[in-house]
Amino acid sequence: MPEELLLRTRALSVGYGQEPVCAPVDLTLAPGEAVAVIGANGTGKSTVLRTVLGLQEPLGGRVELLGAPPDPRTGDQRAAVAAVLGDDAFFPALTVTEHLLLTALGHRVPDARDLVTDLVADFGLDDRADALPSALSSGQRRRVLLAAAFVRPRSLLVLDEPEQRLDAGMRHRLAEMLVEERAEGGAVLVASHDPVLVERAATRVLLLDADGVHEFDPAAGAAAIAAL
């Protein structure tokens, strides 16, 4: 894989048992890029993300993450890839601030307390900073999970429908943060149903449907979401 690519797939087939859930996927992702994966429910968006992260075995084809087959147990992948998938995962006895601070310190983030303070504000959690996960709404828990990804060092950010349970204002702020991520040399792979987020944050869009995998520019991809 060329040194500048963080992710590449070739004829990647994903699914369950021996049944693929979408057509084979060819994908490259380099620093400064954001690829949005779109499609109707059940077309394989989440399965593609899980497979490129090494959380699920491919049915066929190849996937290279950071120049090697993906393996979430490796230190290199844990250090370079931050992901928010569908599952909530919290330290139940830690407050919002403590959860984020522990994540930051575990990844040896410089000035961790300052970064946590900034992210608590960015995600509109100031008044819940000292709350336990059990006291948070589902939308607030989603914000904490996203903040925990942004508090880590990373080269690649992988998000599965991050707009879920977020209000319109927070969706717009998230789109801005993804644009900033790209501007700072990070890469983003996101599955989304949100046309605003896709049009503002993505550099390329992949549509998964029964006819295959189709690539669009962000504006056309946003329009395709509206037509699903």
JSON list of C-alpha atoms in Angstrom, two decimals:
[
{"chain": "A", "resi": 1, "resn": "MET", "atom": "CA", "xyz": [0.00, 0.00, 0.00]},
{"chain": "A", "resi": 2, "resn": "PRO", "atom": "CA", "xyz": [1.39, 3.45, -0.85]},
{"chain": "A", "resi": 3, "resn": "GLU", "atom": "CA", "xyz": [2.79, 5.08, 2.25]},
{"chain": "A", "resi": 4, "resn": "GLU", "atom": "CA", "xyz": [0.32, 7.97, 2.16]},
{"chain": "A", "resi": 5, "resn": "LEU", "atom": "CA", "xyz": [-2.76, 5.72, 2.25]},
{"chain": "A", "resi": 6, "resn": "LEU", "atom": "CA", "xyz": [-4.22, 4.84, 5.64]},
{"chain": "A", "resi": 7, "resn": "LEU", "atom": "CA", "xyz": [-6.82, 2.42, 4.29]},
{"chain": "A", "resi": 8, "resn": "ARG", "atom": "CA", "xyz": [-7.30, 0.48, 1.09]},
{"chain": "A", "resi": 9, "resn": "THR", "atom": "CA", "xyz": [-9.75, -2.25, 0.14]},
{"chain": "A", "resi": 10, "resn": "ARG", "atom": "CA", "xyz": [-9.86, -4.28, -3.04]},
{"chain": "A", "resi": 11, "resn": "ALA", "atom": "CA", "xyz": [-12.97, -6.23, -3.98]},
{"chain": "A", "resi": 12, "resn": "LEU", "atom": "CA", "xyz": [-13.81, -6.37, -0.28]},
{"chain": "A", "resi": 13, "resn": "SER", "atom": "CA", "xyz": [-16.83, -8.60, 0.29]},
{"chain": "A", "resi": 14, "resn": "VAL", "atom": "CA", "xyz": [-18.57, -8.30, 3.66]},
{"chain": "A", "resi": 15, "resn": "GLY", "atom": "CA", "xyz": [-21.47, -10.15, 5.23]},
{"chain": "A", "resi": 16, "resn": "TYR", "atom": "CA", "xyz": [-22.52, -12.96, 7.51]},
{"chain": "A", "resi": 17, "resn": "GLY", "atom": "CA", "xyz": [-21.99, -16.66, 7.04]},
{"chain": "A", "resi": 18, "resn": "GLN", "atom": "CA", "xyz": [-21.36, -16.87, 3.33]},
{"chain": "A", "resi": 19, "resn": "GLU", "atom": "CA", "xyz": [-23.94, -14.23, 2.40]},
{"chain": "A", "resi": 20, "resn": "PRO", "atom": "CA", "xyz": [-22.59, -10.83, 1.30]},
{"chain": "A", "resi": 21, "resn": "VAL", "atom": "CA", "xyz": [-24.71, -7.84, 2.28]},
{"chain": "A", "resi": 22, "resn": "CYS", "atom": "CA", "xyz": [-23.47, -5.57, -0.51]},
{"chain": "A", "resi": 23, "resn": "ALA", "atom": "CA", "xyz": [-21.40, -5.59, -3.66]},
{"chain": "A", "resi": 24, "resn": "PRO", "atom": "CA", "xyz": [-17.59, -5.74, -3.28]},
{"chain": "A", "resi": 25, "resn": "VAL", "atom": "CA", "xyz": [-16.09, -2.45, -2.11]},
{"chain": "A", "resi": 26, "resn": "ASP", "atom": "CA", "xyz": [-12.99, -0.75, -3.51]},
{"chain": "A", "resi": 27, "resn": "LEU", "atom": "CA", "xyz": [-11.91, 2.11, -1.25]},
{"chain": "A", "resi": 28, "resn": "THR", "atom": "CA", "xyz": [-8.85, 4.23, -0.56]},
{"chain": "A", "resi": 29, "resn": "LEU", "atom": "CA", "xyz": [-8.47, 6.77, 2.20]},
{"chain": "A", "resi": 30, "resn": "ALA", "atom": "CA", "xyz": [-5.54, 9.15, 2.67]},
{"chain": "A", "resi": 31, "resn": "PRO", "atom": "CA", "xyz": [-4.79, 11.87, 5.23]},
{"chain": "A", "resi": 32, "resn": "GLY", "atom": "CA", "xyz": [-6.99, 14.91, 4.71]},
{"chain": "A", "resi": 33, "resn": "GLU", "atom": "CA", "xyz": [-9.81, 12.90, 3.14]},
{"chain": "A", "resi": 34, "resn": "ALA", "atom": "CA", "xyz": [-13.26, 12.00, 4.45]},
{"chain": "A", "resi": 35, "resn": "VAL", "atom": "CA", "xyz": [-15.23, 9.20, 2.81]},
{"chain": "A", "resi": 36, "resn": "ALA", "atom": "CA", "xyz": [-18.93, 8.93, 3.63]},
{"chain": "A", "resi": 37, "resn": "VAL", "atom": "CA", "xyz": [-20.60, 5.54, 3.15]},
{"chain": "A", "resi": 38, "resn": "ILE", "atom": "CA", "xyz": [-24.32, 5.91, 2.49]},
{"chain": "A", "resi": 39, "resn": "GLY", "atom": "CA", "xyz": [-27.23, 3.66, 1.62]},
{"chain": "A", "resi": 40, "resn": "ALA", "atom": "CA", "xyz": [-30.57, 2.43, 2.86]},
{"chain": "A", "resi": 41, "resn": "ASN", "atom": "CA", "xyz": [-30.79, 0.43, 6.06]},
{"chain": "A", "resi": 42, "resn": "GLY", "atom": "CA", "xyz": [-29.49, -3.09, 5.56]},
{"chain": "A", "resi": 43, "resn": "THR", "atom": "CA", "xyz": [-27.15, -2.31, 2.67]},
{"chain": "A", "resi": 44, "resn": "GLY", "atom": "CA", "xyz": [-23.99, -3.07, 4.64]},
{"chain": "A", "resi": 45, "resn": "LYS", "atom": "CA", "xyz": [-22.65, 0.31, 5.82]},
{"chain": "A", "resi": 46, "resn": "SER", "atom": "CA", "xyz": [-21.95, -0.79, 9.40]},
{"chain": "A", "resi": 47, "resn": "THR", "atom": "CA", "xyz": [-20.65, -4.15, 8.23]},
{"chain": "A", "resi": 48, "resn": "VAL", "atom": "CA", "xyz": [-18.11, -2.47, 5.95]},
{"chain": "A", "resi": 49, "resn": "LEU", "atom": "CA", "xyz": [-16.88, -0.31, 8.85]},
{"chain": "A", "resi": 50, "resn": "ARG", "atom": "CA", "xyz": [-16.59, -3.25, 11.23]},
{"chain": "A", "resi": 51, "resn": "THR", "atom": "CA", "xyz": [-14.73, -5.29, 8.64]},
{"chain": "A", "resi": 52, "resn": "VAL", "atom": "CA", "xyz": [-12.14, -2.62, 7.81]},
{"chain": "A", "resi": 53, "resn": "LEU", "atom": "CA", "xyz": [-11.48, -2.29, 11.54]},
{"chain": "A", "resi": 54, "resn": "GLY", "atom": "CA", "xyz": [-10.86, -6.02, 11.90]},
{"chain": "A", "resi": 55, "resn": "LEU", "atom": "CA", "xyz": [-13.90, -6.57, 14.09]},
{"chain": "A", "resi": 56, "resn": "GLN", "atom": "CA", "xyz": [-15.41, -8.92, 11.50]},
{"chain": "A", "resi": 57, "resn": "GLU", "atom": "CA", "xyz": [-13.79, -11.27, 9.01]},
{"chain": "A", "resi": 58, "resn": "PRO", "atom": "CA", "xyz": [-14.22, -10.39, 5.32]},
{"chain": "A", "resi": 59, "resn": "LEU", "atom": "CA", "xyz": [-15.92, -12.90, 3.04]},
{"chain": "A", "resi": 60, "resn": "GLY", "atom": "CA", "xyz": [-13.43, -12.11, 0.30]},
{"chain": "A", "resi": 61, "resn": "GLY", "atom": "CA", "xyz": [-11.09, -9.53, -1.14]},
{"chain": "A", "resi": 62, "resn": "ARG", "atom": "CA", "xyz": [-8.48, -7.56, 0.74]},
{"chain": "A", "resi": 63, "resn": "VAL", "atom": "CA", "xyz": [-8.33, -4.82, 3.31]},
{"chain": "A", "resi": 64, "resn": "GLU", "atom": "CA", "xyz": [-5.18, -3.03, 4.47]},
{"chain": "A", "resi": 65, "resn": "LEU", "atom": "CA", "xyz": [-5.30, -0.67, 7.42]},
{"chain": "A", "resi": 66, "resn": "LEU", "atom": "CA", "xyz": [-2.10, 1.25, 8.19]},
{"chain": "A", "resi": 67, "resn": "GLY", "atom": "CA", "xyz": [-0.31, -0.98, 5.69]},
{"chain": "A", "resi": 68, "resn": "ALA", "atom": "CA", "xyz": [-1.33, -4.31, 7.25]},
{"chain": "A", "resi": 69, "resn": "PRO", "atom": "CA", "xyz": [-4.39, -6.51, 7.73]},
{"chain": "A", "resi": 70, "resn": "PRO", "atom": "CA", "xyz": [-6.57, -4.87, 10.40]},
{"chain": "A", "resi": 71, "resn": "ASP", "atom": "CA", "xyz": [-6.23, -6.16, 13.94]},
{"chain": "A", "resi": 72, "resn": "PRO", "atom": "CA", "xyz": [-7.73, -4.12, 16.79]},
{"chain": "A", "resi": 73, "resn": "ARG", "atom": "CA", "xyz": [-5.46, -5.91, 19.28]},
{"chain": "A", "resi": 74, "resn": "THR", "atom": "CA", "xyz": [-2.30, -4.31, 17.90]},
{"chain": "A", "resi": 75, "resn": "GLY", "atom": "CA", "xyz": [-0.76, -1.27, 19.50]},
{"chain": "A", "resi": 76, "resn": "ASP", "atom": "CA", "xyz": [-0.33, 0.45, 16.14]},
{"chain": "A", "resi": 77, "resn": "GLN", "atom": "CA", "xyz": [-4.04, 0.27, 15.32]},
{"chain": "A", "resi": 78, "resn": "ARG", "atom": "CA", "xyz": [-5.14, 1.27, 18.83]},
{"chain": "A", "resi": 79, "resn": "ALA", "atom": "CA", "xyz": [-2.80, 4.26, 18.70]},
{"chain": "A", "resi": 80, "resn": "ALA", "atom": "CA", "xyz": [-3.86, 5.46, 15.26]},
{"chain": "A", "resi": 81, "resn": "VAL", "atom": "CA", "xyz": [-7.56, 4.62, 14.91]},
{"chain": "A", "resi": 82, "resn": "ALA", "atom": "CA", "xyz": [-10.43, 6.03, 16.97]},
{"chain": "A", "resi": 83, "resn": "ALA", "atom": "CA", "xyz": [-13.88, 4.61, 16.32]},
{"chain": "A", "resi": 84, "resn": "VAL", "atom": "CA", "xyz": [-17.46, 5.13, 17.46]},
{"chain": "A", "resi": 85, "resn": "LEU", "atom": "CA", "xyz": [-19.68, 2.30, 16.34]},
{"chain": "A", "resi": 86, "resn": "GLY", "atom": "CA", "xyz": [-23.14, 1.36, 17.55]},
{"chain": "A", "resi": 87, "resn": "ASP", "atom": "CA", "xyz": [-22.43, 0.23, 21.10]},
{"chain": "A", "resi": 88, "resn": "ASP", "atom": "CA", "xyz": [-22.44, 2.40, 24.20]},
{"chain": "A", "resi": 89, "resn": "ALA", "atom": "CA", "xyz": [-19.38, 1.68, 26.35]},
{"chain": "A", "resi": 90, "resn": "PHE", "atom": "CA", "xyz": [-18.79, 3.60, 29.56]},
{"chain": "A", "resi": 91, "resn": "PHE", "atom": "CA", "xyz": [-17.09, 3.32, 32.91]},
{"chain": "A", "resi": 92, "resn": "PRO", "atom": "CA", "xyz": [-20.31, 3.28, 34.98]},
{"chain": "A", "resi": 93, "resn": "ALA", "atom": "CA", "xyz": [-18.72, 4.70, 38.14]},
{"chain": "A", "resi": 94, "resn": "LEU", "atom": "CA", "xyz": [-16.96, 7.61, 36.40]},
{"chain": "A", "resi": 95, "resn": "THR", "atom": "CA", "xyz": [-18.40, 11.01, 35.60]},
{"chain": "A", "resi": 96, "resn": "VAL", "atom": "CA", "xyz": [-18.34, 12.45, 32.09]},
{"chain": "A", "resi": 97, "resn": "THR", "atom": "CA", "xyz": [-15.16, 14.40, 32.83]},
{"chain": "A", "resi": 98, "resn": "GLU", "atom": "CA", "xyz": [-13.48, 11.46, 34.56]},
{"chain": "A", "resi": 99, "resn": "HIS", "atom": "CA", "xyz": [-14.32, 9.13, 31.66]},
{"chain": "A", "resi": 100, "resn": "LEU", "atom": "CA", "xyz": [-12.80, 11.51, 29.11]},
{"chain": "A", "resi": 101, "resn": "LEU", "atom": "CA", "xyz": [-9.80, 12.28, 31.27]},
{"chain": "A", "resi": 102, "resn": "LEU", "atom": "CA", "xyz": [-9.03, 8.60, 31.81]},
{"chain": "A", "resi": 103, "resn": "THR", "atom": "CA", "xyz": [-9.24, 8.00, 28.06]},
{"chain": "A", "resi": 104, "resn": "ALA", "atom": "CA", "xyz": [-6.92, 10.94, 27.36]},
{"chain": "A", "resi": 105, "resn": "LEU", "atom": "CA", "xyz": [-4.39, 9.97, 30.02]},
{"chain": "A", "resi": 106, "resn": "GLY", "atom": "CA", "xyz": [-4.44, 6.35, 28.85]},
{"chain": "A", "resi": 107, "resn": "HIS", "atom": "CA", "xyz": [-3.34, 7.60, 25.44]},
{"chain": "A", "resi": 108, "resn": "ARG", "atom": "CA", "xyz": [-0.74, 9.96, 26.95]},
{"chain": "A", "resi": 109, "resn": "VAL", "atom": "CA", "xyz": [-2.41, 13.08, 25.60]},
{"chain": "A", "resi": 110, "resn": "PRO", "atom": "CA", "xyz": [-0.47, 16.26, 26.48]},
{"chain": "A", "resi": 111, "resn": "ASP", "atom": "CA", "xyz": [-2.50, 18.87, 28.39]},
{"chain": "A", "resi": 112, "resn": "ALA", "atom": "CA", "xyz": [-5.25, 16.29, 28.82]},
{"chain": "A", "resi": 113, "resn": "ARG", "atom": "CA", "xyz": [-7.30, 18.33, 31.28]},
{"chain": "A", "resi": 114, "resn": "ASP", "atom": "CA", "xyz": [-7.43, 21.34, 28.98]},
{"chain": "A", "resi": 115, "resn": "LEU", "atom": "CA", "xyz": [-8.47, 19.19, 26.02]},
{"chain": "A", "resi": 116, "resn": "VAL", "atom": "CA", "xyz": [-11.19, 17.48, 28.06]},
{"chain": "A", "resi": 117, "resn": "THR", "atom": "CA", "xyz": [-12.53, 20.85, 29.18]},
{"chain": "A", "resi": 118, "resn": "ASP", "atom": "CA", "xyz": [-12.66, 22.05, 25.57]},
{"chain": "A", "resi": 119, "resn": "LEU", "atom": "CA", "xyz": [-14.42, 18.91, 24.34]},
{"chain": "A", "resi": 120, "resn": "VAL", "atom": "CA", "xyz": [-16.99, 18.99, 27.14]},
{"chain": "A", "resi": 121, "resn": "ALA", "atom": "CA", "xyz": [-17.87, 22.49, 25.91]},
{"chain": "A", "resi": 122, "resn": "ASP", "atom": "CA", "xyz": [-17.74, 21.52, 22.22]},
{"chain": "A", "resi": 123, "resn": "PHE", "atom": "CA", "xyz": [-20.25, 18.74, 22.79]},
{"chain": "A", "resi": 124, "resn": "GLY", "atom": "CA", "xyz": [-22.55, 20.84, 24.96]},
{"chain": "A", "resi": 125, "resn": "LEU", "atom": "CA", "xyz": [-21.93, 18.81, 28.11]},
{"chain": "A", "resi": 126, "resn": "ASP", "atom": "CA", "xyz": [-20.89, 21.58, 30.51]},
{"chain": "A", "resi": 127, "resn": "ASP", "atom": "CA", "xyz": [-23.89, 21.10, 32.76]},
{"chain": "A", "resi": 128, "resn": "ARG", "atom": "CA", "xyz": [-23.42, 17.30, 32.73]},
{"chain": "A", "resi": 129, "resn": "ALA", "atom": "CA", "xyz": [-19.66, 17.20, 33.27]},
{"chain": "A", "resi": 130, "resn": "ASP", "atom": "CA", "xyz": [-20.04, 15.72, 36.76]},
{"chain": "A", "resi": 131, "resn": "ALA", "atom": "CA", "xyz": [-22.88, 13.35, 35.90]},
{"chain": "A", "resi": 132, "resn": "LEU", "atom": "CA", "xyz": [-22.61, 9.55, 35.81]},
{"chain": "A", "resi": 133, "resn": "PRO", "atom": "CA", "xyz": [-23.58, 7.72, 32.58]},
{"chain": "A", "resi": 134, "resn": "SER", "atom": "CA", "xyz": [-26.76, 6.42, 34.24]},
{"chain": "A", "resi": 135, "resn": "ALA", "atom": "CA", "xyz": [-27.96, 10.02, 34.68]},
{"chain": "A", "resi": 136, "resn": "LEU", "atom": "CA", "xyz": [-27.47, 10.97, 31.02]},
{"chain": "A", "resi": 137, "resn": "SER", "atom": "CA", "xyz": [-30.03, 10.97, 28.24]},
{"chain": "A", "resi": 138, "resn": "SER", "atom": "CA", "xyz": [-29.38, 8.81, 25.18]},
{"chain": "A", "resi": 139, "resn": "GLY", "atom": "CA", "xyz": [-28.32, 11.91, 23.21]},
{"chain": "A", "resi": 140, "resn": "GLN", "atom": "CA", "xyz": [-25.93, 12.98, 25.96]},
{"chain": "A", "resi": 141, "resn": "ARG", "atom": "CA", "xyz": [-24.40, 9.51, 26.08]},
{"chain": "A", "resi": 142, "resn": "ARG", "atom": "CA", "xyz": [-23.87, 9.73, 22.32]},
{"chain": "A", "resi": 143, "resn": "ARG", "atom": "CA", "xyz": [-22.04, 13.03, 22.78]},
{"chain": "A", "resi": 144, "resn": "VAL", "atom": "CA", "xyz": [-19.76, 11.49, 25.41]},
{"chain": "A", "resi": 145, "resn": "LEU", "atom": "CA", "xyz": [-18.86, 8.61, 23.09]},
{"chain": "A", "resi": 146, "resn": "LEU", "atom": "CA", "xyz": [-17.99, 11.05, 20.31]},
{"chain": "A", "resi": 147, "resn": "ALA", "atom": "CA", "xyz": [-15.97, 13.22, 22.69]},
{"chain": "A", "resi": 148, "resn": "ALA", "atom": "CA", "xyz": [-14.05, 10.11, 23.79]},
{"chain": "A", "resi": 149, "resn": "ALA", "atom": "CA", "xyz": [-12.99, 9.54, 20.18]},
{"chain": "A", "resi": 150, "resn": "PHE", "atom": "CA", "xyz": [-11.93, 13.16, 19.72]},
{"chain": "A", "resi": 151, "resn": "VAL", "atom": "CA", "xyz": [-9.95, 13.18, 22.96]},
{"chain": "A", "resi": 152, "resn": "ARG", "atom": "CA", "xyz": [-7.56, 10.51, 21.64]},
{"chain": "A", "resi": 153, "resn": "PRO", "atom": "CA", "xyz": [-4.58, 10.89, 19.32]},
{"chain": "A", "resi": 154, "resn": "ARG", "atom": "CA", "xyz": [-5.54, 9.46, 15.93]},
{"chain": "A", "resi": 155, "resn": "SER", "atom": "CA", "xyz": [-4.76, 9.36, 12.23]},
{"chain": "A", "resi": 156, "resn": "LEU", "atom": "CA", "xyz": [-8.10, 7.84, 11.27]},
{"chain": "A", "resi": 157, "resn": "LEU", "atom": "CA", "xyz": [-11.54, 8.50, 12.74]},
{"chain": "A", "resi": 158, "resn": "VAL", "atom": "CA", "xyz": [-14.25, 5.92, 12.00]},
{"chain": "A", "resi": 159, "resn": "LEU", "atom": "CA", "xyz": [-17.84, 6.85, 12.85]},
{"chain": "A", "resi": 160, "resn": "ASP", "atom": "CA", "xyz": [-20.99, 4.79, 12.33]},
{"chain": "A", "resi": 161, "resn": "GLU", "atom": "CA", "xyz": [-24.01, 7.06, 11.96]},
{"chain": "A", "resi": 162, "resn": "PRO", "atom": "CA", "xyz": [-22.64, 9.60, 14.47]},
{"chain": "A", "resi": 163, "resn": "GLU", "atom": "CA", "xyz": [-25.67, 11.85, 13.93]},
{"chain": "A", "resi": 164, "resn": "GLN", "atom": "CA", "xyz": [-27.93, 9.40, 15.75]},
{"chain": "A", "resi": 165, "resn": "ARG", "atom": "CA", "xyz": [-29.64, 10.95, 18.79]},
{"chain": "A", "resi": 166, "resn": "LEU", "atom": "CA", "xyz": [-28.05, 14.36, 18.15]},
{"chain": "A", "resi": 167, "resn": "ASP", "atom": "CA", "xyz": [-30.08, 17.53, 17.71]},
{"chain": "A", "resi": 168, "resn": "ALA", "atom": "CA", "xyz": [-29.69, 19.72, 14.63]},
{"chain": "A", "resi": 169, "resn": "GLY", "atom": "CA", "xyz": [-27.28, 22.13, 16.29]},
{"chain": "A", "resi": 170, "resn": "MET", "atom": "CA", "xyz": [-24.97, 19.35, 17.46]},
{"chain": "A", "resi": 171, "resn": "ARG", "atom": "CA", "xyz": [-25.06, 17.75, 14.01]},
{"chain": "A", "resi": 172, "resn": "HIS", "atom": "CA", "xyz": [-23.86, 21.01, 12.48]},
{"chain": "A", "resi": 173, "resn": "ARG", "atom": "CA", "xyz": [-21.10, 21.29, 15.08]},
{"chain": "A", "resi": 174, "resn": "LEU", "atom": "CA", "xyz": [-20.02, 17.71, 14.41]},
{"chain": "A", "resi": 175, "resn": "ALA", "atom": "CA", "xyz": [-19.80, 18.45, 10.69]},
{"chain": "A", "resi": 176, "resn": "GLU", "atom": "CA", "xyz": [-17.56, 21.43, 11.48]},
{"chain": "A", "resi": 177, "resn": "MET", "atom": "CA", "xyz": [-15.35, 19.24, 13.68]},
{"chain": "A", "resi": 178, "resn": "LEU", "atom": "CA", "xyz": [-14.94, 16.70, 10.87]},
{"chain": "A", "resi": 179, "resn": "VAL", "atom": "CA", "xyz": [-13.93, 19.46, 8.47]},
{"chain": "A", "resi": 180, "resn": "GLU", "atom": "CA", "xyz": [-11.36, 20.60, 11.06]},
{"chain": "A", "resi": 181, "resn": "GLU", "atom": "CA", "xyz": [-10.18, 16.99, 11.36]},
{"chain": "A", "resi": 182, "resn": "ARG", "atom": "CA", "xyz": [-9.44, 16.88, 7.64]},
{"chain": "A", "resi": 183, "resn": "ALA", "atom": "CA", "xyz": [-7.80, 20.30, 7.67]},
{"chain": "A", "resi": 184, "resn": "GLU", "atom": "CA", "xyz": [-5.38, 19.09, 10.33]},
{"chain": "A", "resi": 185, "resn": "GLY", "atom": "CA", "xyz": [-4.38, 16.06, 8.23]},
{"chain": "A", "resi": 186, "resn": "GLY", "atom": "CA", "xyz": [-6.66, 13.47, 9.75]},
{"chain": "A", "resi": 187, "resn": "ALA", "atom": "CA", "xyz": [-8.78, 11.03, 7.76]},
{"chain": "A", "resi": 188, "resn": "VAL", "atom": "CA", "xyz": [-12.44, 10.19, 8.35]},
{"chain": "A", "resi": 189, "resn": "LEU", "atom": "CA", "xyz": [-14.56, 7.19, 7.38]},
{"chain": "A", "resi": 190, "resn": "VAL", "atom": "CA", "xyz": [-18.19, 7.77, 8.28]},
{"chain": "A", "resi": 191, "resn": "ALA", "atom": "CA", "xyz": [-21.44, 5.93, 7.62]},
{"chain": "A", "resi": 192, "resn": "SER", "atom": "CA", "xyz": [-24.28, 8.40, 7.67]},
{"chain": "A", "resi": 193, "resn": "HIS", "atom": "CA", "xyz": [-27.89, 9.15, 6.78]},
{"chain": "A", "resi": 194, "resn": "ASP", "atom": "CA", "xyz": [-27.45, 12.90, 7.33]},
{"chain": "A", "resi": 195, "resn": "PRO", "atom": "CA", "xyz": [-27.24, 14.83, 4.02]},
{"chain": "A", "resi": 196, "resn": "VAL", "atom": "CA", "xyz": [-25.95, 18.00, 5.70]},
{"chain": "A", "resi": 197, "resn": "LEU", "atom": "CA", "xyz": [-23.10, 16.19, 7.43]},
{"chain": "A", "resi": 198, "resn": "VAL", "atom": "CA", "xyz": [-22.20, 14.31, 4.25]},
{"chain": "A", "resi": 199, "resn": "GLU", "atom": "CA", "xyz": [-22.21, 17.38, 2.02]},
{"chain": "A", "resi": 200, "resn": "ARG", "atom": "CA", "xyz": [-20.23, 19.53, 4.46]},
{"chain": "A", "resi": 201, "resn": "ALA", "atom": "CA", "xyz": [-17.69, 17.04, 5.77]},
{"chain": "A", "resi": 202, "resn": "ALA", "atom": "CA", "xyz": [-17.06, 14.42, 3.08]},
{"chain": "A", "resi": 203, "resn": "THR", "atom": "CA", "xyz": [-14.64, 14.64, 0.18]},
{"chain": "A", "resi": 204, "resn": "ARG", "atom": "CA", "xyz": [-16.08, 11.51, -1.50]},
{"chain": "A", "resi": 205, "resn": "VAL", "atom": "CA", "xyz": [-19.24, 9.47, -1.07]},
{"chain": "A", "resi": 206, "resn": "LEU", "atom": "CA", "xyz": [-19.81, 5.76, -1.62]},
{"chain": "A", "resi": 207, "resn": "LEU", "atom": "CA", "xyz": [-23.41, 4.62, -2.10]},
{"chain": "A", "resi": 208, "resn": "LEU", "atom": "CA", "xyz": [-24.12, 0.97, -1.35]},
{"chain": "A", "resi": 209, "resn": "ASP", "atom": "CA", "xyz": [-27.22, -0.44, -3.01]},
{"chain": "A", "resi": 210, "resn": "ALA", "atom": "CA", "xyz": [-28.52, -3.58, -4.70]},
{"chain": "A", "resi": 211, "resn": "ASP", "atom": "CA", "xyz": [-26.91, -2.57, -8.00]},
{"chain": "A", "resi": 212, "resn": "GLY", "atom": "CA", "xyz": [-23.40, -2.17, -6.64]},
{"chain": "A", "resi": 213, "resn": "VAL", "atom": "CA", "xyz": [-21.17, 0.50, -5.14]},
{"chain": "A", "resi": 214, "resn": "HIS", "atom": "CA", "xyz": [-21.35, 3.97, -6.68]},
{"chain": "A", "resi": 215, "resn": "GLU", "atom": "CA", "xyz": [-19.06, 6.92, -6.03]},
{"chain": "A", "resi": 216, "resn": "PHE", "atom": "CA", "xyz": [-20.36, 10.49, -5.87]},
{"chain": "A", "resi": 217, "resn": "ASP", "atom": "CA", "xyz": [-19.12, 13.93, -4.99]},
{"chain": "A", "resi": 218, "resn": "PRO", "atom": "CA", "xyz": [-20.49, 15.26, -1.66]},
{"chain": "A", "resi": 219, "resn": "ALA", "atom": "CA", "xyz": [-23.33, 17.33, -3.16]},
{"chain": "A", "resi": 220, "resn": "ALA", "atom": "CA", "xyz": [-24.56, 14.41, -5.28]},
{"chain": "A", "resi": 221, "resn": "GLY", "atom": "CA", "xyz": [-24.16, 12.10, -2.32]},
{"chain": "A", "resi": 222, "resn": "ALA", "atom": "CA", "xyz": [-26.32, 14.35, -0.15]},
{"chain": "A", "resi": 223, "resn": "ALA", "atom": "CA", "xyz": [-28.96, 14.35, -2.86]},
{"chain": "A", "resi": 224, "resn": "ALA", "atom": "CA", "xyz": [-28.77, 10.55, -3.03]},
{"chain": "A", "resi": 225, "resn": "ILE", "atom": "CA", "xyz": [-29.48, 10.33, 0.70]},
{"chain": "A", "resi": 226, "resn": "ALA", "atom": "CA", "xyz": [-32.58, 12.45, 0.26]},
{"chain": "A", "resi": 227, "resn": "ALA", "atom": "CA", "xyz": [-33.76, 10.06, -2.45]},
{"chain": "A", "resi": 228, "resn": "LEU", "atom": "CA", "xyz": [-33.30, 6.87, -0.39]}
]
